[in-house]
PDB file of C-alpha atoms in Angstrom:
ATOM      1  CA  MET A 403    -116.497  21.372 -26.068  1.00  0.00           C
ATOM      2  CA  GLY A 404    -115.444  24.487 -27.964  1.00  0.00           C
ATOM      3  CA  ASP A 405    -112.459  25.552 -25.844  1.00  0.00           C
ATOM      4  CA  ARG A 406    -109.591  24.250 -23.725  1.00  0.00           C
ATOM      5  CA  ALA A 407    -110.915  22.290 -20.753  1.00  0.00           C
ATOM      6  CA  GLN A 408    -108.891  24.446 -18.354  1.00  0.00           C
ATOM      7  CA  ALA A 409    -110.205  27.646 -19.933  1.00  0.00           C
ATOM      8  CA  ILE A 410    -113.774  26.448 -19.441  1.00  0.00           C
ATOM      9  CA  ILE A 411    -113.104  25.552 -15.784  1.00  0.00           C
ATOM     10  CA  SER A 412    -111.416  28.904 -15.135  1.00  0.00           C
ATOM     11  CA  ARG A 413    -114.285  30.779 -16.763  1.00  0.00           C
ATOM     12  CA  GLN A 414    -116.852  28.880 -14.719  1.00  0.00           C
ATOM     13  CA  MET A 415    -114.956  29.689 -11.518  1.00  0.00           C
ATOM     14  CA  ALA A 416    -114.691  33.384 -12.321  1.00  0.00           C
ATOM     15  CA  ASP A 417    -118.388  33.602 -13.177  1.00  0.00           C
ATOM     16  CA  GLY A 418    -119.929  31.326 -10.590  1.00  0.00           C
ATOM     17  CA  CYS A 419    -117.878  31.494  -7.367  1.00  0.00           C
ATOM     18  CA  ASP A 420    -117.879  34.071  -4.569  1.00  0.00           C
ATOM     19  CA  ILE A 421    -114.661  33.121  -2.744  1.00  0.00           C
ATOM     20  CA  LEU A 422    -111.579  31.170  -3.845  1.00  0.00           C
ATOM     21  CA  VAL A 423    -109.378  29.322  -1.349  1.00  0.00           C
ATOM     22  CA  GLY A 424    -105.975  28.013  -2.438  1.00  0.00           C
ATOM     23  CA  ILE A 425    -103.767  25.876  -0.178  1.00  0.00           C
ATOM     24  CA  PHE A 426    -100.237  24.951  -1.270  1.00  0.00           C
ATOM     25  CA  TRP A 427     -97.318  23.007   0.143  1.00  0.00           C
ATOM     26  CA  THR A 428     -94.773  21.717  -2.415  1.00  0.00           C
ATOM     27  CA  ARG A 429     -96.770  21.213  -5.628  1.00  0.00           C
ATOM     28  CA  VAL A 430     -98.563  23.560  -7.992  1.00  0.00           C
ATOM     29  CA  GLY A 431     -99.874  21.228 -10.720  1.00  0.00           C
ATOM     30  CA  THR A 432     -99.334  20.722 -14.447  1.00  0.00           C
ATOM     31  CA  PRO A 433     -98.420  23.648 -16.762  1.00  0.00           C
ATOM     32  CA  THR A 434    -101.181  24.767 -19.130  1.00  0.00           C
ATOM     33  CA  GLY A 435     -99.036  26.636 -21.646  1.00  0.00           C
ATOM     34  CA  GLY A 436     -99.673  30.210 -20.595  1.00  0.00           C
ATOM     35  CA  TYR A 437     -99.595  29.544 -16.847  1.00  0.00           C
ATOM     36  CA  ALA A 438     -97.508  27.603 -14.325  1.00  0.00           C
ATOM     37  CA  SER A 439    -100.431  25.205 -13.845  1.00  0.00           C
ATOM     38  CA  GLY A 440    -104.178  24.867 -14.238  1.00  0.00           C
ATOM     39  CA  THR A 441    -104.544  25.884 -10.608  1.00  0.00           C
ATOM     40  CA  VAL A 442    -102.546  29.070 -11.174  1.00  0.00           C
ATOM     41  CA  GLU A 443    -104.605  29.868 -14.266  1.00  0.00           C
ATOM     42  CA  GLU A 444    -107.836  29.465 -12.276  1.00  0.00           C
ATOM     43  CA  ILE A 445    -106.561  31.758  -9.527  1.00  0.00           C
ATOM     44  CA  GLU A 446    -105.218  34.444 -11.871  1.00  0.00           C
ATOM     45  CA  ARG A 447    -108.422  34.600 -13.899  1.00  0.00           C
ATOM     46  CA  TYR A 448    -110.453  34.649 -10.712  1.00  0.00           C
ATOM     47  CA  LEU A 449    -108.415  37.551  -9.340  1.00  0.00           C
ATOM     48  CA  ALA A 450    -108.712  39.394 -12.642  1.00  0.00           C
ATOM     49  CA  ALA A 451    -112.494  39.237 -12.207  1.00  0.00           C
ATOM     50  CA  GLY A 452    -112.125  41.185  -8.953  1.00  0.00           C
ATOM     51  CA  ARG A 453    -113.200  38.342  -6.648  1.00  0.00           C
ATOM     52  CA  PRO A 454    -111.710  37.694  -3.168  1.00  0.00           C
ATOM     53  CA  ALA A 455    -109.105  34.934  -2.919  1.00  0.00           C
ATOM     54  CA  LEU A 456    -107.565  33.430   0.226  1.00  0.00           C
ATOM     55  CA  LEU A 457    -104.188  31.865  -0.590  1.00  0.00           C
ATOM     56  CA  TYR A 458    -102.178  29.865   1.943  1.00  0.00           C
ATOM     57  CA  PHE A 459     -98.691  28.361   1.723  1.00  0.00           C
ATOM     58  CA  SER A 460     -97.523  25.727   4.187  1.00  0.00           C
ATOM     59  CA  SER A 461     -94.000  25.955   5.597  1.00  0.00           C
ATOM     60  CA  ALA A 462     -94.269  22.579   7.357  1.00  0.00           C
ATOM     61  CA  PRO A 463     -91.250  20.240   7.024  1.00  0.00           C
ATOM     62  CA  VAL A 464     -91.284  17.825   4.091  1.00  0.00           C
ATOM     63  CA  GLN A 465     -89.324  14.766   2.933  1.00  0.00           C
ATOM     64  CA  LEU A 466     -87.041  16.116   0.218  1.00  0.00           C
ATOM     65  CA  ASP A 467     -87.224  12.970  -1.914  1.00  0.00           C
ATOM     66  CA  SER A 468     -91.007  13.428  -2.171  1.00  0.00           C
ATOM     67  CA  VAL A 469     -90.691  16.872  -3.788  1.00  0.00           C
ATOM     68  CA  ASP A 470     -90.863  17.354  -7.556  1.00  0.00           C
ATOM     69  CA  PRO A 471     -88.156  20.006  -8.208  1.00  0.00           C
ATOM     70  CA  ASP A 472     -89.866  21.386 -11.336  1.00  0.00           C
ATOM     71  CA  SER A 473     -93.266  21.735  -9.683  1.00  0.00           C
ATOM     72  CA  TYR A 474     -91.717  23.249  -6.555  1.00  0.00           C
ATOM     73  CA  SER A 475     -89.766  25.763  -8.635  1.00  0.00           C
ATOM     74  CA  ARG A 476     -92.960  26.883 -10.397  1.00  0.00           C
ATOM     75  CA  LEU A 477     -94.725  27.053  -7.041  1.00  0.00           C
ATOM     76  CA  LYS A 478     -92.014  29.340  -5.609  1.00  0.00           C
ATOM     77  CA  ALA A 479     -92.311  31.656  -8.616  1.00  0.00           C
ATOM     78  CA  PHE A 480     -96.096  31.829  -8.194  1.00  0.00           C
ATOM     79  CA  LYS A 481     -95.733  32.416  -4.456  1.00  0.00           C
ATOM     80  CA  ALA A 482     -93.289  35.271  -5.083  1.00  0.00           C
ATOM     81  CA  SER A 483     -95.686  36.928  -7.529  1.00  0.00           C
ATOM     82  CA  CYS A 484     -98.510  36.651  -4.982  1.00  0.00           C
ATOM     83  CA  MET A 485     -96.301  38.015  -2.199  1.00  0.00           C
ATOM     84  CA  ASP A 486     -95.531  41.095  -4.304  1.00  0.00           C
ATOM     85  CA  ARG A 487     -99.286  41.704  -4.466  1.00  0.00           C
ATOM     86  CA  GLY A 488     -99.835  41.067  -0.730  1.00  0.00           C
ATOM     87  CA  LEU A 489    -102.128  38.117  -1.416  1.00  0.00           C
ATOM     88  CA  ILE A 490    -100.730  35.310   0.729  1.00  0.00           C
ATOM     89  CA  GLN A 491    -100.522  33.927   4.232  1.00  0.00           C
ATOM     90  CA  GLN A 492     -98.042  31.322   5.489  1.00  0.00           C
ATOM     91  CA  TYR A 493     -98.620  28.720   8.182  1.00  0.00           C
ATOM     92  CA  SER A 494     -96.537  25.977   9.765  1.00  0.00           C
ATOM     93  CA  SER A 495     -99.184  23.743  11.357  1.00  0.00           C
ATOM     94  CA  GLN A 496    -102.790  22.675  10.909  1.00  0.00           C
ATOM     95  CA  SER A 497    -103.841  24.534  14.055  1.00  0.00           C
ATOM     96  CA  GLU A 498    -102.269  27.778  12.810  1.00  0.00           C
ATOM     97  CA  PHE A 499    -103.996  27.340   9.447  1.00  0.00           C
ATOM     98  CA  GLN A 500    -107.314  26.730  11.217  1.00  0.00           C
ATOM     99  CA  GLN A 501    -106.990  29.967  13.187  1.00  0.00           C
ATOM    100  CA  LEU A 502    -105.964  32.011  10.146  1.00  0.00           C
ATOM    101  CA  PHE A 503    -108.631  30.599   7.848  1.00  0.00           C
ATOM    102  CA  GLN A 504    -111.404  30.971  10.412  1.00  0.00           C
ATOM    103  CA  ARG A 505    -110.660  34.691  10.816  1.00  0.00           C
ATOM    104  CA  HIS A 506    -110.081  35.365   7.136  1.00  0.00           C
ATOM    105  CA  LEU A 507    -113.219  33.565   5.996  1.00  0.00           C
ATOM    106  CA  ALA A 508    -115.396  35.381   8.537  1.00  0.00           C
ATOM    107  CA  LYS A 509    -113.946  38.742   7.507  1.00  0.00           C
ATOM    108  CA  THR A 510    -114.336  37.980   3.799  1.00  0.00           C
ATOM    109  CA  MET A 511    -117.922  36.801   4.216  1.00  0.00           C
ATOM    110  CA  ASN A 512    -118.720  39.950   6.161  1.00  0.00           C
ATOM    111  CA  GLY A 513    -117.204  42.042   3.390  1.00  0.00           C
ATOM    112  CA  LEU A 514    -119.325  40.297   0.748  1.00  0.00           C
ATOM    113  CA  GLY A 515    -122.484  41.145   2.682  1.00  0.00           C
ATOM    114  CA  GLY A 516    -125.797  40.510   0.929  1.00  0.00           C
ATOM    115  CA  PRO A 517    -128.925  42.251  -0.320  1.00  0.00           C
ATOM    116  CA  GLY A 518    -129.474  45.341   1.799  1.00  0.00           C
ATOM    117  CA  GLN A 519    -126.456  44.593   3.978  1.00  0.00           C
ATOM    118  CA  VAL A 520    -123.591  47.006   4.529  1.00  0.00           C
ATOM    119  CA  PRO A 521    -120.461  45.674   6.295  1.00  0.00           C
ATOM    120  CA  ALA A 522    -120.006  47.365   9.650  1.00  0.00           C
ATOM    121  CA  PRO A 523    -116.884  49.554   9.924  1.00  0.00           C
ATOM    122  CA  LEU A 524    -114.090  48.234  12.068  1.00  0.00           C
ATOM    123  CA  ALA A 525    -114.250  49.689  15.570  1.00  0.00           C
ATOM    124  CA  PRO A 526    -111.130  50.573  17.566  1.00  0.00           C
ATOM    125  CA  SER A 527    -112.470  48.251  20.275  1.00  0.00           C
ATOM    126  CA  VAL A 528    -112.060  45.158  18.007  1.00  0.00           C
ATOM    127  CA  GLU A 529    -111.549  41.938  19.961  1.00  0.00           C
ATOM    128  CA  LEU A 530    -107.920  40.781  20.044  1.00  0.00           C
ATOM    129  CA  SER A 531    -105.994  37.978  21.691  1.00  0.00           C
ATOM    130  CA  ASP A 532    -103.729  38.839  24.627  1.00  0.00           C
ATOM    131  CA  GLU A 533    -100.668  38.490  22.379  1.00  0.00           C
ATOM    132  CA  ALA A 534    -102.105  40.770  19.695  1.00  0.00           C
ATOM    133  CA  ARG A 535    -103.106  43.355  22.311  1.00  0.00           C
ATOM    134  CA  ARG A 536     -99.611  43.420  23.796  1.00  0.00           C
ATOM    135  CA  LEU A 537     -97.995  43.546  20.359  1.00  0.00           C
ATOM    136  CA  LEU A 538    -100.180  46.459  19.287  1.00  0.00           C
ATOM    137  CA  ARG A 539     -99.657  48.342  22.546  1.00  0.00           C
ATOM    138  CA  ASP A 540     -95.860  47.897  22.435  1.00  0.00           C
ATOM    139  CA  ALA A 541     -95.651  48.910  18.767  1.00  0.00           C
ATOM    140  CA  ALA A 542     -97.824  51.989  19.320  1.00  0.00           C
ATOM    141  CA  ASN A 543     -95.628  53.037  22.253  1.00  0.00           C
ATOM    142  CA  ASP A 544     -92.428  52.568  20.230  1.00  0.00           C
ATOM    143  CA  GLN A 545     -91.193  55.765  18.570  1.00  0.00           C
ATOM    144  CA  HIS A 546     -91.026  54.049  15.179  1.00  0.00           C
ATOM    145  CA  GLY A 547     -94.386  52.284  15.519  1.00  0.00           C
ATOM    146  CA  THR A 548     -93.080  49.192  13.772  1.00  0.00           C
ATOM    147  CA  ILE A 549     -93.036  45.415  14.139  1.00  0.00           C
ATOM    148  CA  ILE A 550     -90.278  43.306  12.561  1.00  0.00           C
ATOM    149  CA  VAL A 551     -90.939  39.659  11.700  1.00  0.00           C
ATOM    150  CA  THR A 552     -88.012  37.571  10.422  1.00  0.00           C
ATOM    151  CA  GLN A 553     -87.112  33.920   9.922  1.00  0.00           C
ATOM    152  CA  SER A 554     -83.658  32.402  10.184  1.00  0.00           C
ATOM    153  CA  LEU A 555     -82.118  29.009  10.874  1.00  0.00           C
ATOM    154  CA  ALA A 556     -82.715  29.713  14.562  1.00  0.00           C
ATOM    155  CA  GLY A 557     -86.461  30.179  13.977  1.00  0.00           C
ATOM    156  CA  TRP A 558     -88.914  33.083  13.842  1.00  0.00           C
ATOM    157  CA  THR A 559     -88.536  36.409  15.640  1.00  0.00           C
ATOM    158  CA  VAL A 560     -91.186  39.065  16.300  1.00  0.00           C
ATOM    159  CA  GLN A 561     -89.506  42.265  17.463  1.00  0.00           C
ATOM    160  CA  VAL A 562     -90.753  45.622  18.717  1.00  0.00           C
ATOM    161  CA  GLY A 563     -88.255  48.300  19.706  1.00  0.00           C
ATOM    162  CA  GLY A 564     -85.383  45.823  19.437  1.00  0.00           C
ATOM    163  CA  VAL A 565     -87.032  43.373  21.861  1.00  0.00           C
ATOM    164  CA  ASP A 566     -87.825  39.859  20.585  1.00  0.00           C
ATOM    165  CA  LEU A 567     -91.134  38.655  22.017  1.00  0.00           C
ATOM    166  CA  VAL A 568     -90.596  35.041  20.934  1.00  0.00           C
ATOM    167  CA  GLU A 569     -88.912  32.566  23.229  1.00  0.00           C
ATOM    168  CA  PRO A 570     -85.896  31.231  21.274  1.00  0.00           C
ATOM    169  CA  LYS A 571     -86.357  27.890  19.499  1.00  0.00           C
ATOM    170  CA  HIS A 572     -89.887  27.411  20.798  1.00  0.00           C
ATOM    171  CA  ALA A 573     -92.238  26.482  17.947  1.00  0.00           C
ATOM    172  CA  ARG A 574     -95.417  27.015  19.956  1.00  0.00           C
ATOM    173  CA  GLU A 575     -94.333  30.548  20.933  1.00  0.00           C
ATOM    174  CA  GLU A 576     -93.400  31.314  17.342  1.00  0.00           C
ATOM    175  CA  ALA A 577     -96.862  30.263  16.167  1.00  0.00           C
ATOM    176  CA  ARG A 578     -98.597  32.354  18.856  1.00  0.00           C
ATOM    177  CA  TRP A 579     -96.775  35.573  18.014  1.00  0.00           C
ATOM    178  CA  ARG A 580     -97.008  35.092  14.254  1.00  0.00           C
ATOM    179  CA  ALA A 581    -100.748  34.559  14.694  1.00  0.00           C
ATOM    180  CA  ALA A 582    -100.860  37.811  16.685  1.00  0.00           C
ATOM    181  CA  VAL A 583     -99.276  39.655  13.758  1.00  0.00           C
ATOM    182  CA  SER A 584    -101.873  38.117  11.431  1.00  0.00           C
ATOM    183  CA  GLU A 585    -104.661  39.263  13.769  1.00  0.00           C
ATOM    184  CA  LEU A 586    -103.463  42.855  13.621  1.00  0.00           C
ATOM    185  CA  LEU A 587    -103.120  42.687   9.849  1.00  0.00           C
ATOM    186  CA  ASP A 588    -106.616  41.257   9.424  1.00  0.00           C
ATOM    187  CA  ALA A 589    -108.052  44.011  11.625  1.00  0.00           C
ATOM    188  CA  GLU A 590    -106.114  46.637   9.624  1.00  0.00           C
ATOM    189  CA  LEU A 591    -104.396  47.830  12.789  1.00  0.00           C
ATOM    190  CA  ILE A 592    -100.975  47.380  11.166  1.00  0.00           C
ATOM    191  CA  GLU A 593     -99.915  47.400   7.526  1.00  0.00           C
ATOM    192  CA  PRO A 594     -96.918  45.930   5.676  1.00  0.00           C
ATOM    193  CA  VAL A 595     -94.065  48.211   4.686  1.00  0.00           C
ATOM    194  CA  GLY A 596     -92.380  47.112   1.454  1.00  0.00           C
ATOM    195  CA  ASN A 597     -92.949  43.715  -0.143  1.00  0.00           C
ATOM    196  CA  LYS A 598     -90.734  41.384   1.903  1.00  0.00           C
ATOM    197  CA  GLY A 599     -93.341  40.665   4.560  1.00  0.00           C
ATOM    198  CA  GLU A 600     -90.894  41.511   7.356  1.00  0.00           C
ATOM    199  CA  LEU A 601     -91.727  45.079   8.420  1.00  0.00           C
ATOM    200  CA  PHE A 602     -95.129  46.323   9.584  1.00  0.00           C
ATOM    201  CA  SER A 603     -96.220  49.752  10.827  1.00  0.00           C
ATOM    202  CA  VAL A 604     -99.129  50.744  13.053  1.00  0.00           C
ATOM    203  CA  THR A 605    -101.999  52.367  11.134  1.00  0.00           C
ATOM    204  CA  ASN A 606    -104.020  55.349  12.289  1.00  0.00           C
ATOM    205  CA  LEU A 607    -106.787  52.928  13.246  1.00  0.00           C
ATOM    206  CA  GLY A 608    -104.179  50.890  15.111  1.00  0.00           C
ATOM    207  CA  TYR A 609    -103.108  53.848  17.225  1.00  0.00           C
ATOM    208  CA  LYS A 610    -106.738  54.530  18.097  1.00  0.00           C
ATOM    209  CA  ALA A 611    -107.245  50.909  19.086  1.00  0.00           C
ATOM    210  CA  ALA A 612    -103.991  50.907  21.103  1.00  0.00           C
ATOM    211  CA  ASP A 613    -105.298  53.815  23.174  1.00  0.00           C
ATOM    212  CA  LYS A 614    -108.114  51.538  24.306  1.00  0.00           C
ATOM    213  CA  VAL A 615    -105.852  48.595  25.173  1.00  0.00           C
ATOM    214  CA  GLU A 616    -105.414  48.333  28.914  1.00  0.00           C
ATOM    215  CA  PRO A 617    -101.835  48.064  30.219  1.00  0.00           C
TER     216      PRO A 617
END
């Protein structure tokens, strides 16, 4: 009563929630007038309140005849706006999503802290998977200190110094190395360059951590 239903829901979320998690595939919902959908309105108002949001977009295959073109078009526009702000993560399988979300949620919860709690600073000795350790070490040893991640019809590539670490056309390998990139991003050992999500450079903290990575 007294306002649009969506406005009330969005206001309640911004005032009463600590973390927002959004998971998308091909649909974004029904337009609300000022926003692409009620879901988008909730997220935008939540972000405007300065609260942490974890947004995920699935790249899993889909039956084309099950996709609503209008909804998908609005979803792509929303995804692009989030990508420009560095707010999203992509995943291609449930297992990859599980790994990403588990790390992101733990990190976000740690950052929220609580009464009398101060989040511990990231140490250069942060725990990393074998793939992430190798990726960080190789990037730190490269003169440009960069990692290039691209997708084409042939699949994903993760390159350091012109060398592709992903076995061609091997979905499991693609997922492993993309997860390694996400690990380094989450630990702030690399940072994106530009807004295309393809080029990453080693941070000062990353170089310090790489010095502690055994060959």
